[in-house]
Amino acid sequence: MKQGFFTLTENTRIARDVYRMRLAGDTSAVTAPGQFVNIRLDGRFLRRPISVCDKEGDTLTLIYKVVGQGTAQMAEMRPGERLDLLTGLGNGYDLSRAGARPLLAGGGAGVPPLYLLARELSAAGREVTAILGFASAADVFYEKEFSALGVRVLLCTADGSRGRGGFVTDALEEAGDYTYFYTCGPEPMLRALFSASRGSGEFSFEERMGCGFGACMGCTCRTVAGPKRICREGPVLKKEEILWR
Amino acid sequence: MAVNTKVTLCGIGLDNPVIPASGTFGYGYEFAEWYDINILGTFSFKGTTREPRFGNPAPRIAECEGGMLNAVGLQNPGVDKVVSEELPRLAACFHKPVMANVSGFSLEEYAEVCEKLSACPQVGWLEVNISCPNVHGGGMSFGTEPAAAAAVTRAVRRVTKKPVIVKLSPNVTDITEMARACESEGADGISLINTLMGMRLDLRRRRPLLANGTGGLSGPAVFPVAVRMVWQTARAVKIPVVGMGGVASAEDVLEMMMAGATAVEIGAANLRDPYACRDIVLALPAAMERYGIKDLNEIIGAAQTWEKM
């Protein structure tokens, strides 16, 4: 975990209500895909936790969806602005469990953290399949970017306006055999995958947070292994430890 | 100009009056990953009960202008684990007496938890929380009636010789009556304010944002309320007052002390900035110089007599 100032180098709309932010600064605390940063915004008391989509050298890529006043404020920011970030928060995905043919399944705003994961797994010679699910064609992003990594992409939209019609779980059969899976997305999708998936995997959760670094107990959930803070022992939980509320 | 930031709280010296407040600083060692927490006066650890508590369902946090609401609900591992696991972990990174924050649902529970924590050499003060707004049948129900507050103080006083500081709720009609009730039963100090009970709604779902419905408001929004209540309390009792509520800068610390606080707790600020308390400690000498303060002890309660100025 580190606190530092980053310079905004890009803030572009890439889909409906979805923006990509690139930030230059000290990225050394980011050690695993699936971790997040916590961004301080002028006039907002609490920071905004956003998952890390990519990290290359001193540049972090964040993809976020405008869902409220804080993210709307982020969308208005211009290159050159300085942001106060806490970086390297959360546990992130465990790559050592991937096996030869990992499956990644992301839904909407849950797709971004899977990008760095896909890139690292591909670089490690794994045969990666990614199911990317969105509500509609206007919401789709990063299909090409995942493909460019050499990842096999199965694109779905709930309304069938692009790719396969239906939910992420509907593409599981087509994805075929996999050694382990990693997922991030809205809770209904995570629940559906929990039931529909075979074998073990990892789920990234979202919760309203106070601090983002383990101090306030604001984001605690129950697990098989006792209470866990989503910001600290999470956001990634292994399938075996999840207790649905 | 060399300034003195040392104060004495219930007979125990503090290098400075800055104390991270309970519930915003865990059991301390988490913050030792950010900085050397020995720079602090002390800190008040997470509210501890007899049994382990999961706390309230999520969402537990909501934001508002100038602050936040929380309804964590006293999540903690229970006093036995605090003694056997949390305090030994803390010992590795904090070498000053710590303030043990205690909560309960009965007089017996308050007494038992205080007795166990009082036996720990690391514990300097017991801060008895009778003001948690986020649990039912405990916490604040002891903190809104003078007789109940007196009973908790009496029960705890019997089991410890260490300083007992009773933490009061602002959600009362007359804060001075509460403070005097605790003082009369042997409390060594009063700390205040705990959070103000609040609520926010989700416009789309037409229901509260917090799963608990209500939550405790903290952050800069409550600072003026806290200053007023510290000022009122400090003139009503002879025992020291620990001021808290929305403190976010070295200037706020000075203001709390002028209102009557001997030491100052800082809560919500830690959650937006892990370095908040360290930075306030570092900023304190320069802030003192700006206001011509050589020794913090000279400003404790300085504004108590403003009518006569």
Coordinates of C-alpha atoms in Angstrom, one line a residue:
Chain A
M1 CA 0.0 0.0 0.0
K2 CA 1.2 3.5 -0.9
Q3 CA -0.1 7.0 -1.1
G4 CA 1.0 9.1 -4.0
F5 CA 0.2 11.7 -6.5
F6 CA -0.5 10.8 -10.1
T7 CA -0.8 12.9 -13.2
L8 CA -3.8 12.3 -15.4
T9 CA -2.6 11.6 -18.9
E10 CA -5.8 10.4 -20.5
N11 CA -9.6 10.4 -19.7
T12 CA -11.6 9.1 -22.6
R13 CA -15.1 7.8 -23.0
I14 CA -14.9 4.2 -24.4
A15 CA -18.5 3.0 -24.1
R16 CA -21.8 4.3 -22.7
D17 CA -21.0 5.9 -19.3
V18 CA -17.7 4.1 -19.3
Y19 CA -14.4 6.0 -19.2
R20 CA -10.7 5.0 -19.4
M21 CA -8.3 7.0 -17.3
R22 CA -4.5 6.8 -17.6
L23 CA -2.4 8.0 -14.7
A24 CA 1.3 8.5 -14.4
G25 CA 3.1 8.0 -11.0
D26 CA 4.7 5.5 -8.7
T27 CA 2.9 2.2 -9.5
S28 CA 5.3 0.1 -7.5
A29 CA 2.7 -0.9 -4.8
V30 CA 0.4 -2.5 -7.4
T31 CA 1.6 -6.1 -7.2
A32 CA -1.3 -8.2 -8.6
P33 CA -4.2 -8.1 -11.0
G34 CA -7.5 -7.5 -9.2
Q35 CA -6.1 -5.0 -6.8
F36 CA -7.6 -1.5 -6.6
V37 CA -6.7 2.1 -6.0
N38 CA -8.6 4.6 -3.9
I39 CA -8.9 8.1 -5.4
R40 CA -9.4 11.3 -3.4
L41 CA -11.8 13.7 -5.1
D42 CA -12.2 17.4 -4.4
G43 CA -15.3 18.1 -2.3
R44 CA -16.0 14.4 -1.6
F45 CA -15.3 13.1 1.9
L46 CA -14.6 9.5 1.0
R47 CA -12.3 8.3 -1.7
R48 CA -13.5 6.3 -4.7
P49 CA -12.2 2.7 -5.0
I50 CA -11.5 1.7 -8.7
S51 CA -10.0 -1.6 -9.8
V52 CA -6.7 -1.5 -11.7
C53 CA -7.3 -2.4 -15.4
D54 CA -3.6 -2.3 -16.4
K55 CA -0.2 -1.3 -15.2
E56 CA 2.7 -0.7 -17.5
G57 CA 5.8 1.0 -16.2
D58 CA 4.7 4.2 -14.4
T59 CA 1.3 4.2 -16.0
L60 CA -1.9 2.9 -14.4
T61 CA -5.0 2.3 -16.5
L62 CA -8.4 2.5 -14.8
I63 CA -11.7 1.9 -16.5
Y64 CA -14.7 3.1 -14.5
K65 CA -18.4 3.5 -15.1
V66 CA -20.2 6.7 -14.1
V67 CA -22.8 5.6 -11.5
G68 CA -23.0 8.5 -9.2
Q69 CA -21.7 12.0 -8.3
G70 CA -18.1 10.9 -7.6
T71 CA -17.6 9.0 -10.9
A72 CA -19.4 11.8 -12.8
Q73 CA -16.8 14.2 -11.3
M74 CA -14.0 11.9 -12.4
A75 CA -15.4 11.9 -16.0
E76 CA -14.9 15.7 -16.0
M77 CA -11.2 15.6 -15.2
R78 CA -8.7 16.7 -17.8
P79 CA -5.2 15.6 -18.6
G80 CA -2.6 17.3 -16.5
E81 CA -4.7 17.2 -13.3
R82 CA -3.0 15.7 -10.2
L83 CA -4.8 13.0 -8.2
D84 CA -4.1 11.7 -4.7
L85 CA -4.3 7.9 -4.9
L86 CA -3.8 5.1 -2.4
T87 CA -2.4 2.2 -4.5
G88 CA -1.8 -1.5 -4.0
L89 CA -5.0 -2.1 -2.1
G90 CA -6.6 -5.5 -1.7
N91 CA -5.3 -9.0 -2.3
G92 CA -5.8 -9.4 -6.1
Y93 CA -6.1 -12.6 -8.0
D94 CA -3.9 -15.6 -7.3
L95 CA -2.2 -16.5 -10.7
S96 CA -0.5 -19.6 -9.3
R97 CA -3.8 -21.5 -9.4
A98 CA -4.6 -20.8 -13.0
G99 CA -3.5 -24.1 -14.6
A100 CA -3.0 -24.4 -18.4
R101 CA -6.4 -23.2 -19.6
P102 CA -7.9 -20.6 -17.2
L103 CA -11.3 -19.1 -17.9
L104 CA -12.0 -15.4 -17.2
A105 CA -15.6 -14.2 -16.9
G106 CA -16.4 -10.5 -16.6
G107 CA -19.6 -8.5 -16.6
G108 CA -19.8 -4.8 -17.4
A109 CA -17.8 -2.7 -15.0
G110 CA -16.3 -6.0 -13.7
V111 CA -14.4 -6.5 -17.0
P112 CA -11.5 -4.1 -16.4
P113 CA -9.5 -6.0 -13.6
L114 CA -9.6 -9.1 -15.8
Y115 CA -7.5 -7.3 -18.5
L116 CA -4.3 -7.2 -16.5
L117 CA -5.0 -10.7 -15.4
A118 CA -5.4 -11.9 -19.0
R119 CA -2.3 -10.1 -20.0
E120 CA -0.2 -11.7 -17.3
L121 CA -1.7 -15.2 -17.8
S122 CA -1.1 -14.9 -21.6
A123 CA 2.5 -13.8 -21.0
A124 CA 3.0 -16.8 -18.8
G125 CA 1.9 -19.0 -21.7
R126 CA -1.5 -20.0 -20.5
E127 CA -4.3 -20.6 -22.9
V128 CA -6.8 -18.0 -21.8
T129 CA -10.5 -17.8 -22.6
A130 CA -12.4 -14.7 -21.6
I131 CA -16.2 -14.4 -21.5
L132 CA -17.1 -10.7 -21.6
G133 CA -20.7 -9.8 -20.9
F134 CA -22.4 -6.5 -21.3
A135 CA -26.0 -5.3 -21.3
S136 CA -26.1 -4.0 -24.8
A137 CA -23.9 -3.2 -27.8
A138 CA -23.4 0.4 -26.6
D139 CA -21.9 -0.9 -23.4
V140 CA -19.2 -3.1 -25.0
F141 CA -15.6 -2.2 -24.4
Y142 CA -12.2 -3.9 -24.7
E143 CA -13.2 -6.8 -26.9
K144 CA -10.3 -6.0 -29.3
E145 CA -7.9 -5.3 -26.5
F146 CA -8.5 -8.8 -25.0
S147 CA -8.2 -10.4 -28.4
A148 CA -4.9 -8.6 -29.1
L149 CA -3.4 -10.4 -26.1
G150 CA -4.1 -13.7 -27.9
V151 CA -7.0 -14.4 -25.6
R152 CA -10.0 -16.3 -27.0
V153 CA -12.9 -13.9 -26.4
L154 CA -16.5 -14.9 -26.2
L155 CA -18.6 -11.7 -26.3
C156 CA -22.2 -11.7 -25.0
T157 CA -24.8 -9.0 -24.6
A158 CA -27.9 -9.5 -22.5
D159 CA -30.2 -8.1 -25.3
G160 CA -28.3 -9.9 -28.1
S161 CA -27.4 -6.7 -29.9
R162 CA -23.8 -7.8 -30.2
G163 CA -22.0 -11.1 -29.9
R164 CA -23.9 -13.9 -28.3
G165 CA -27.3 -13.2 -26.8
G166 CA -27.7 -13.9 -23.1
F167 CA -25.6 -13.8 -20.0
V168 CA -22.0 -14.7 -19.2
T169 CA -23.2 -18.1 -17.8
D170 CA -24.9 -18.9 -21.2
A171 CA -21.5 -18.9 -22.8
L172 CA -19.9 -21.4 -20.3
E173 CA -20.7 -24.4 -22.5
E174 CA -19.1 -22.8 -25.5
A175 CA -16.0 -21.9 -23.4
G176 CA -15.5 -25.6 -22.9
D177 CA -13.0 -27.2 -20.6
Y178 CA -11.0 -25.0 -18.2
T179 CA -8.5 -25.6 -15.4
Y180 CA -9.6 -22.7 -13.1
F181 CA -11.7 -19.6 -13.4
Y182 CA -11.5 -15.9 -12.4
T183 CA -14.5 -13.6 -12.4
C184 CA -15.6 -10.1 -11.6
G185 CA -19.0 -8.5 -12.1
P186 CA -22.4 -7.6 -10.6
E187 CA -23.5 -9.8 -7.7
P188 CA -26.3 -11.6 -9.7
M189 CA -23.7 -12.6 -12.2
L190 CA -21.3 -13.9 -9.5
R191 CA -24.1 -15.9 -7.9
A192 CA -25.1 -17.4 -11.3
L193 CA -21.5 -18.3 -12.0
F194 CA -21.1 -19.8 -8.5
S195 CA -23.8 -22.3 -9.3
A196 CA -23.0 -22.9 -13.0
S197 CA -19.2 -23.2 -12.7
R198 CA -17.4 -26.4 -12.3
G199 CA -14.3 -26.7 -10.1
S200 CA -12.6 -23.9 -8.3
G201 CA -12.1 -20.3 -9.0
E202 CA -11.9 -16.8 -7.7
F203 CA -14.6 -14.1 -7.4
S204 CA -14.0 -10.4 -7.0
F205 CA -16.5 -8.5 -4.9
E206 CA -17.6 -4.9 -4.7
E207 CA -18.8 -3.2 -1.5
R208 CA -19.3 0.3 -0.2
M209 CA -16.1 1.2 1.6
G210 CA -15.0 3.7 4.1
C211 CA -11.2 3.7 4.0
G212 CA -10.3 1.0 1.5
F213 CA -7.3 -0.1 3.5
G214 CA -8.7 -2.2 6.4
A215 CA -9.2 0.4 9.1
C216 CA -12.9 1.0 9.4
M217 CA -14.5 -2.5 9.0
G218 CA -17.0 -0.8 6.7
C219 CA -16.9 -3.5 4.0
T220 CA -16.8 -6.7 6.0
C221 CA -18.6 -9.8 4.7
R222 CA -19.1 -13.3 6.1
T223 CA -17.0 -16.1 4.7
V224 CA -16.4 -19.7 5.6
A225 CA -13.1 -18.6 7.2
G226 CA -14.8 -15.9 9.3
P227 CA -15.3 -12.2 8.7
K228 CA -13.2 -10.7 5.9
R229 CA -12.8 -7.1 4.8
I230 CA -13.5 -6.8 1.1
C231 CA -10.9 -4.0 0.9
R232 CA -8.1 -6.0 2.7
E233 CA -8.6 -9.8 2.7
G234 CA -10.6 -9.3 -0.6
P235 CA -11.8 -8.1 -3.0
V236 CA -11.0 -11.5 -4.4
L237 CA -12.4 -14.5 -2.5
K238 CA -11.9 -18.1 -3.5
K239 CA -15.0 -20.1 -4.4
E240 CA -14.7 -22.4 -1.4
E241 CA -14.8 -19.6 1.1
I242 CA -17.8 -17.7 -0.2
L243 CA -21.0 -17.5 1.9
W244 CA -23.8 -15.7 0.1
R245 CA -25.9 -13.4 2.3
Chain B
M1 CA 10.4 29.0 19.2
A2 CA 10.5 25.7 21.0
V3 CA 6.9 24.7 21.9
N4 CA 5.6 22.1 24.3
T5 CA 3.1 19.7 23.0
K6 CA 3.1 17.4 26.0
V7 CA 0.0 17.0 28.0
T8 CA -1.1 14.8 30.9
L9 CA -4.3 12.8 30.6
C10 CA -5.6 11.3 33.8
G11 CA -2.1 11.0 35.2
I12 CA -0.4 9.5 32.1
G13 CA 1.8 11.7 30.0
L14 CA 1.3 12.1 26.3
D15 CA 3.9 13.4 23.9
N16 CA 1.1 15.3 22.1
P17 CA -2.7 15.4 22.5
V18 CA -3.4 13.6 19.1
I19 CA -5.3 10.3 19.6
P20 CA -6.8 8.4 16.7
A21 CA -10.4 7.6 17.7
S22 CA -11.8 4.1 18.2
G23 CA -13.2 2.4 15.2
T24 CA -11.0 4.3 12.7
F25 CA -7.7 2.9 13.6
G26 CA -8.3 -0.9 14.1
Y27 CA -5.9 -2.3 16.6
G28 CA -3.2 0.0 15.4
Y29 CA -0.9 -2.3 13.6
E30 CA -2.6 -1.8 10.3
F31 CA -1.6 1.9 10.4
A32 CA 2.0 0.9 11.3
E33 CA 2.2 -0.2 7.7
W34 CA 1.7 3.5 6.7
Y35 CA 3.9 5.2 9.3
D36 CA 5.6 4.8 12.7
I37 CA 2.5 5.2 15.0
N38 CA 4.8 6.0 18.0
I39 CA 4.6 9.6 16.8
L40 CA 1.0 9.7 18.2
G41 CA 0.1 10.6 21.7
T42 CA -1.7 7.3 21.9
F43 CA -4.7 5.8 20.1
S44 CA -8.0 4.3 21.1
F45 CA -8.4 0.8 19.7
K46 CA -11.5 -0.8 18.1
G47 CA -14.5 -1.0 20.4
T48 CA -14.2 -4.4 22.2
T49 CA -17.0 -6.5 23.6
R50 CA -17.0 -9.8 25.5
E51 CA -18.1 -12.0 22.6
P52 CA -16.8 -11.7 19.0
R53 CA -19.2 -9.6 16.9
F54 CA -19.7 -9.6 13.2
G55 CA -21.5 -6.3 13.3
N56 CA -24.2 -5.1 11.0
P57 CA -25.0 -6.2 7.4
A58 CA -23.6 -4.2 4.5
P59 CA -23.8 -1.5 3.3
R60 CA -22.3 -0.1 6.5
I61 CA -21.0 3.2 5.0
A62 CA -22.6 6.2 3.3
E63 CA -21.2 9.5 2.4
C64 CA -22.6 13.0 2.8
E65 CA -21.5 16.6 2.4
G66 CA -18.6 17.1 4.8
G67 CA -18.5 13.6 6.3
M68 CA -19.9 10.2 6.4
L69 CA -22.3 7.8 8.1
N70 CA -21.2 4.5 9.5
A71 CA -23.2 1.6 10.9
V72 CA -20.5 -1.0 11.5
G73 CA -22.1 -2.2 14.6
L74 CA -19.1 -2.9 16.8
Q75 CA -17.4 -5.6 14.7
N76 CA -14.6 -7.0 16.8
P77 CA -13.0 -10.4 17.6
G78 CA -14.0 -10.4 21.3
V79 CA -12.0 -9.4 24.3
D80 CA -10.1 -12.8 24.7
K81 CA -8.7 -12.6 21.2
V82 CA -7.9 -8.9 21.6
V83 CA -5.8 -9.9 24.7
S84 CA -4.2 -13.0 23.1
E85 CA -3.7 -11.8 19.5
E86 CA -4.3 -8.2 18.8
L87 CA -2.4 -6.7 21.7
P88 CA 0.7 -8.8 21.1
R89 CA 0.7 -7.8 17.5
L90 CA 0.4 -4.2 18.5
A91 CA 3.3 -4.6 21.0
A92 CA 5.7 -5.1 18.1
C93 CA 4.9 -1.6 16.6
F94 CA 3.6 0.6 19.4
H95 CA 5.6 1.3 22.6
K96 CA 3.3 3.6 24.5
P97 CA 0.2 3.0 26.7
V98 CA -2.8 2.4 24.5
M99 CA -6.4 3.5 25.2
A100 CA -8.7 0.4 25.4
N101 CA -12.2 1.1 24.0
V102 CA -14.8 -1.1 25.6
S103 CA -18.4 -1.6 24.7
G104 CA -21.1 -3.9 26.1
F105 CA -24.7 -4.9 26.4
S106 CA -25.0 -5.3 30.2
L107 CA -23.2 -4.0 33.3
E108 CA -21.6 -7.4 33.8
E109 CA -20.2 -7.4 30.3
Y110 CA -18.7 -3.9 30.7
A111 CA -17.1 -4.9 33.9
E112 CA -15.8 -8.2 32.6
V113 CA -14.2 -6.7 29.5
C114 CA -12.7 -3.8 31.5
E115 CA -11.3 -6.2 34.0
K116 CA -9.6 -8.3 31.3
L117 CA -8.2 -5.3 29.4
S118 CA -7.2 -3.5 32.6
A119 CA -4.9 -6.5 33.4
C120 CA -2.9 -5.9 30.2
P121 CA 0.2 -3.8 30.9
Q122 CA -0.1 -2.2 27.5
V123 CA -3.4 -0.6 28.4
G124 CA -3.1 2.9 29.9
W125 CA -6.7 4.1 29.9
L126 CA -10.1 2.4 29.6
E127 CA -12.4 4.3 27.3
V128 CA -15.9 3.1 28.1
N129 CA -18.2 3.6 25.1
I130 CA -21.8 4.1 26.3
S131 CA -22.6 5.8 23.0
C132 CA -22.6 3.5 20.0
P133 CA -25.7 4.5 18.0
N134 CA -25.5 1.4 15.7
V135 CA -26.4 -1.5 18.0
H136 CA -29.7 -2.3 19.6
G137 CA -30.0 -3.0 23.3
G138 CA -26.5 -1.9 24.1
G139 CA -24.1 0.9 23.6
M140 CA -26.1 4.1 23.4
S141 CA -28.9 2.9 25.5
F142 CA -26.5 3.3 28.5
G143 CA -25.5 6.7 27.2
T144 CA -28.8 8.5 27.0
E145 CA -29.9 8.2 30.6
P146 CA -27.8 9.6 33.5
A147 CA -28.7 6.8 35.8
A148 CA -27.7 4.1 33.4
A149 CA -24.4 6.0 32.6
A150 CA -23.8 6.2 36.3
A151 CA -24.4 2.5 36.7
V152 CA -21.9 1.5 34.0
T153 CA -19.3 3.9 35.5
R154 CA -19.8 2.3 38.9
A155 CA -19.6 -1.2 37.6
V156 CA -16.4 -0.5 35.7
R157 CA -14.8 1.6 38.5
R158 CA -15.0 -1.4 40.8
V159 CA -12.8 -3.6 38.6
T160 CA -9.9 -1.3 37.7
K161 CA -7.5 1.2 39.2
K162 CA -6.6 2.4 35.7
P163 CA -8.1 5.7 34.5
V164 CA -11.7 5.3 33.3
I165 CA -12.8 7.7 30.5
V166 CA -16.5 7.4 29.7
K167 CA -17.3 8.2 26.0
L168 CA -20.5 10.0 25.7
S169 CA -23.2 10.3 23.0
P170 CA -24.2 13.7 21.6
N171 CA -27.7 12.3 21.0
V172 CA -29.0 13.6 24.4
T173 CA -30.9 16.6 25.6
D174 CA -28.3 17.7 28.2
I175 CA -24.7 16.5 27.8
T176 CA -23.6 18.0 31.1
E177 CA -26.1 15.9 33.1
M178 CA -24.6 12.8 31.5
A179 CA -21.0 13.9 32.2
R180 CA -21.8 14.8 35.9
A181 CA -23.4 11.4 36.4
C182 CA -20.2 9.7 35.3
E183 CA -18.0 12.0 37.3
S184 CA -20.0 11.4 40.4
E185 CA -19.4 7.6 40.1
G186 CA -15.7 8.0 39.8
A187 CA -14.9 8.4 36.1
D188 CA -11.5 9.9 35.6
G189 CA -12.4 11.5 32.4
I190 CA -15.0 12.1 29.7
S191 CA -14.6 11.8 26.0
L192 CA -17.0 13.1 23.5
I193 CA -18.6 13.3 21.0
N194 CA -19.5 9.9 19.6
T195 CA -21.3 10.1 16.2
L196 CA -24.6 11.9 15.7
M197 CA -27.4 9.6 14.6
G198 CA -28.2 10.2 10.9
M199 CA -29.8 8.7 7.9
R200 CA -29.5 8.8 4.1
L201 CA -31.8 7.5 1.5
D202 CA -31.3 5.7 -1.8
L203 CA -33.6 7.7 -4.3
R204 CA -33.8 4.8 -6.7
R205 CA -34.8 2.2 -4.1
R206 CA -36.7 4.6 -1.9
R207 CA -35.1 3.2 1.2
P208 CA -32.1 3.9 3.5
L209 CA -28.6 3.6 2.0
L210 CA -27.4 1.8 5.1
A211 CA -28.7 -1.8 5.8
N212 CA -29.1 -0.7 9.4
G213 CA -31.3 2.2 8.4
T214 CA -29.6 4.7 10.6
G215 CA -25.9 5.4 11.1
G216 CA -23.5 7.6 13.0
L217 CA -22.6 10.9 11.3
S218 CA -18.9 11.9 11.6
G219 CA -16.4 14.1 9.8
P220 CA -16.0 17.9 9.5
A221 CA -19.8 18.4 9.4
V222 CA -20.0 17.6 13.1
F223 CA -17.1 19.7 14.3
P224 CA -19.0 22.7 15.5
V225 CA -21.4 20.5 17.4
A226 CA -18.5 18.7 19.0
V227 CA -16.7 22.0 20.0
R228 CA -20.0 23.2 21.6
M229 CA -20.5 20.0 23.6
V230 CA -16.8 19.8 24.7
W231 CA -17.1 23.5 25.8
Q232 CA -20.3 22.8 27.8
T233 CA -18.9 19.6 29.3
A234 CA -15.6 21.0 30.3
R235 CA -17.3 23.7 32.4
A236 CA -19.6 21.2 34.0
V237 CA -17.1 18.7 35.4
K238 CA -13.7 18.9 37.1
I239 CA -12.3 15.7 35.4
P240 CA -10.4 16.1 32.0
V241 CA -12.3 16.0 28.8
V242 CA -11.1 14.4 25.6
G243 CA -12.6 16.2 22.6
M244 CA -13.5 14.6 19.3
G245 CA -15.8 15.0 16.4
G246 CA -14.8 16.2 12.9
V247 CA -11.2 17.2 13.8
A248 CA -9.2 17.3 10.6
S249 CA -6.3 19.7 11.2
A250 CA -3.8 21.0 13.8
E251 CA -6.0 24.1 14.0
D252 CA -9.0 22.0 14.9
V253 CA -6.9 20.4 17.7
L254 CA -6.2 23.8 19.1
E255 CA -9.8 24.8 18.9
M256 CA -10.9 21.7 20.7
M257 CA -8.4 22.3 23.4
M258 CA -9.4 26.0 23.8
A259 CA -13.0 24.7 24.2
G260 CA -11.8 22.6 27.1
A261 CA -10.2 19.4 25.8
T262 CA -7.1 18.0 27.5
A263 CA -6.5 15.7 24.5
V264 CA -8.1 15.3 21.1
E265 CA -9.3 12.3 19.3
I266 CA -9.4 12.1 15.5
G267 CA -11.7 9.7 13.7
A268 CA -13.2 10.0 10.2
A269 CA -10.1 11.9 8.9
N270 CA -8.1 8.6 9.2
L271 CA -10.4 6.9 6.8
R272 CA -9.9 9.4 3.9
D273 CA -6.2 9.9 4.6
P274 CA -4.2 7.2 6.4
Y275 CA -1.6 9.9 7.2
A276 CA -4.1 12.3 8.8
C277 CA -3.0 11.9 12.4
R278 CA 0.7 11.8 11.6
D279 CA 0.4 15.0 9.5
I280 CA -1.6 16.7 12.3
V281 CA 1.1 15.8 14.9
L282 CA 3.8 17.2 12.5
A283 CA 1.8 20.4 11.8
L284 CA 1.0 21.1 15.5
P285 CA 4.2 23.1 16.5
A286 CA 3.9 25.5 13.5
A287 CA 0.2 26.0 14.2
M288 CA 1.0 26.7 17.8
E289 CA 3.5 29.3 16.8
R290 CA 1.0 31.0 14.5
Y291 CA -1.3 31.5 17.4
G292 CA 1.5 32.4 19.9
I293 CA 1.1 29.3 21.9
K294 CA 4.3 28.1 23.7
D295 CA 2.7 25.3 25.7
L296 CA -0.5 23.5 24.9
N297 CA -1.4 23.3 28.6
E298 CA -1.9 27.0 28.6
I299 CA -4.8 26.8 26.1
I300 CA -6.8 24.0 27.7
G301 CA -10.2 25.6 28.3
A302 CA -8.9 29.0 27.4
A303 CA -12.3 29.9 25.8
Q304 CA -14.2 28.8 28.9
T305 CA -14.2 32.3 30.3
W306 CA -14.7 34.3 27.1
E307 CA -17.7 36.2 28.5
K308 CA -15.3 37.9 30.9
M309 CA -12.7 38.7 28.3

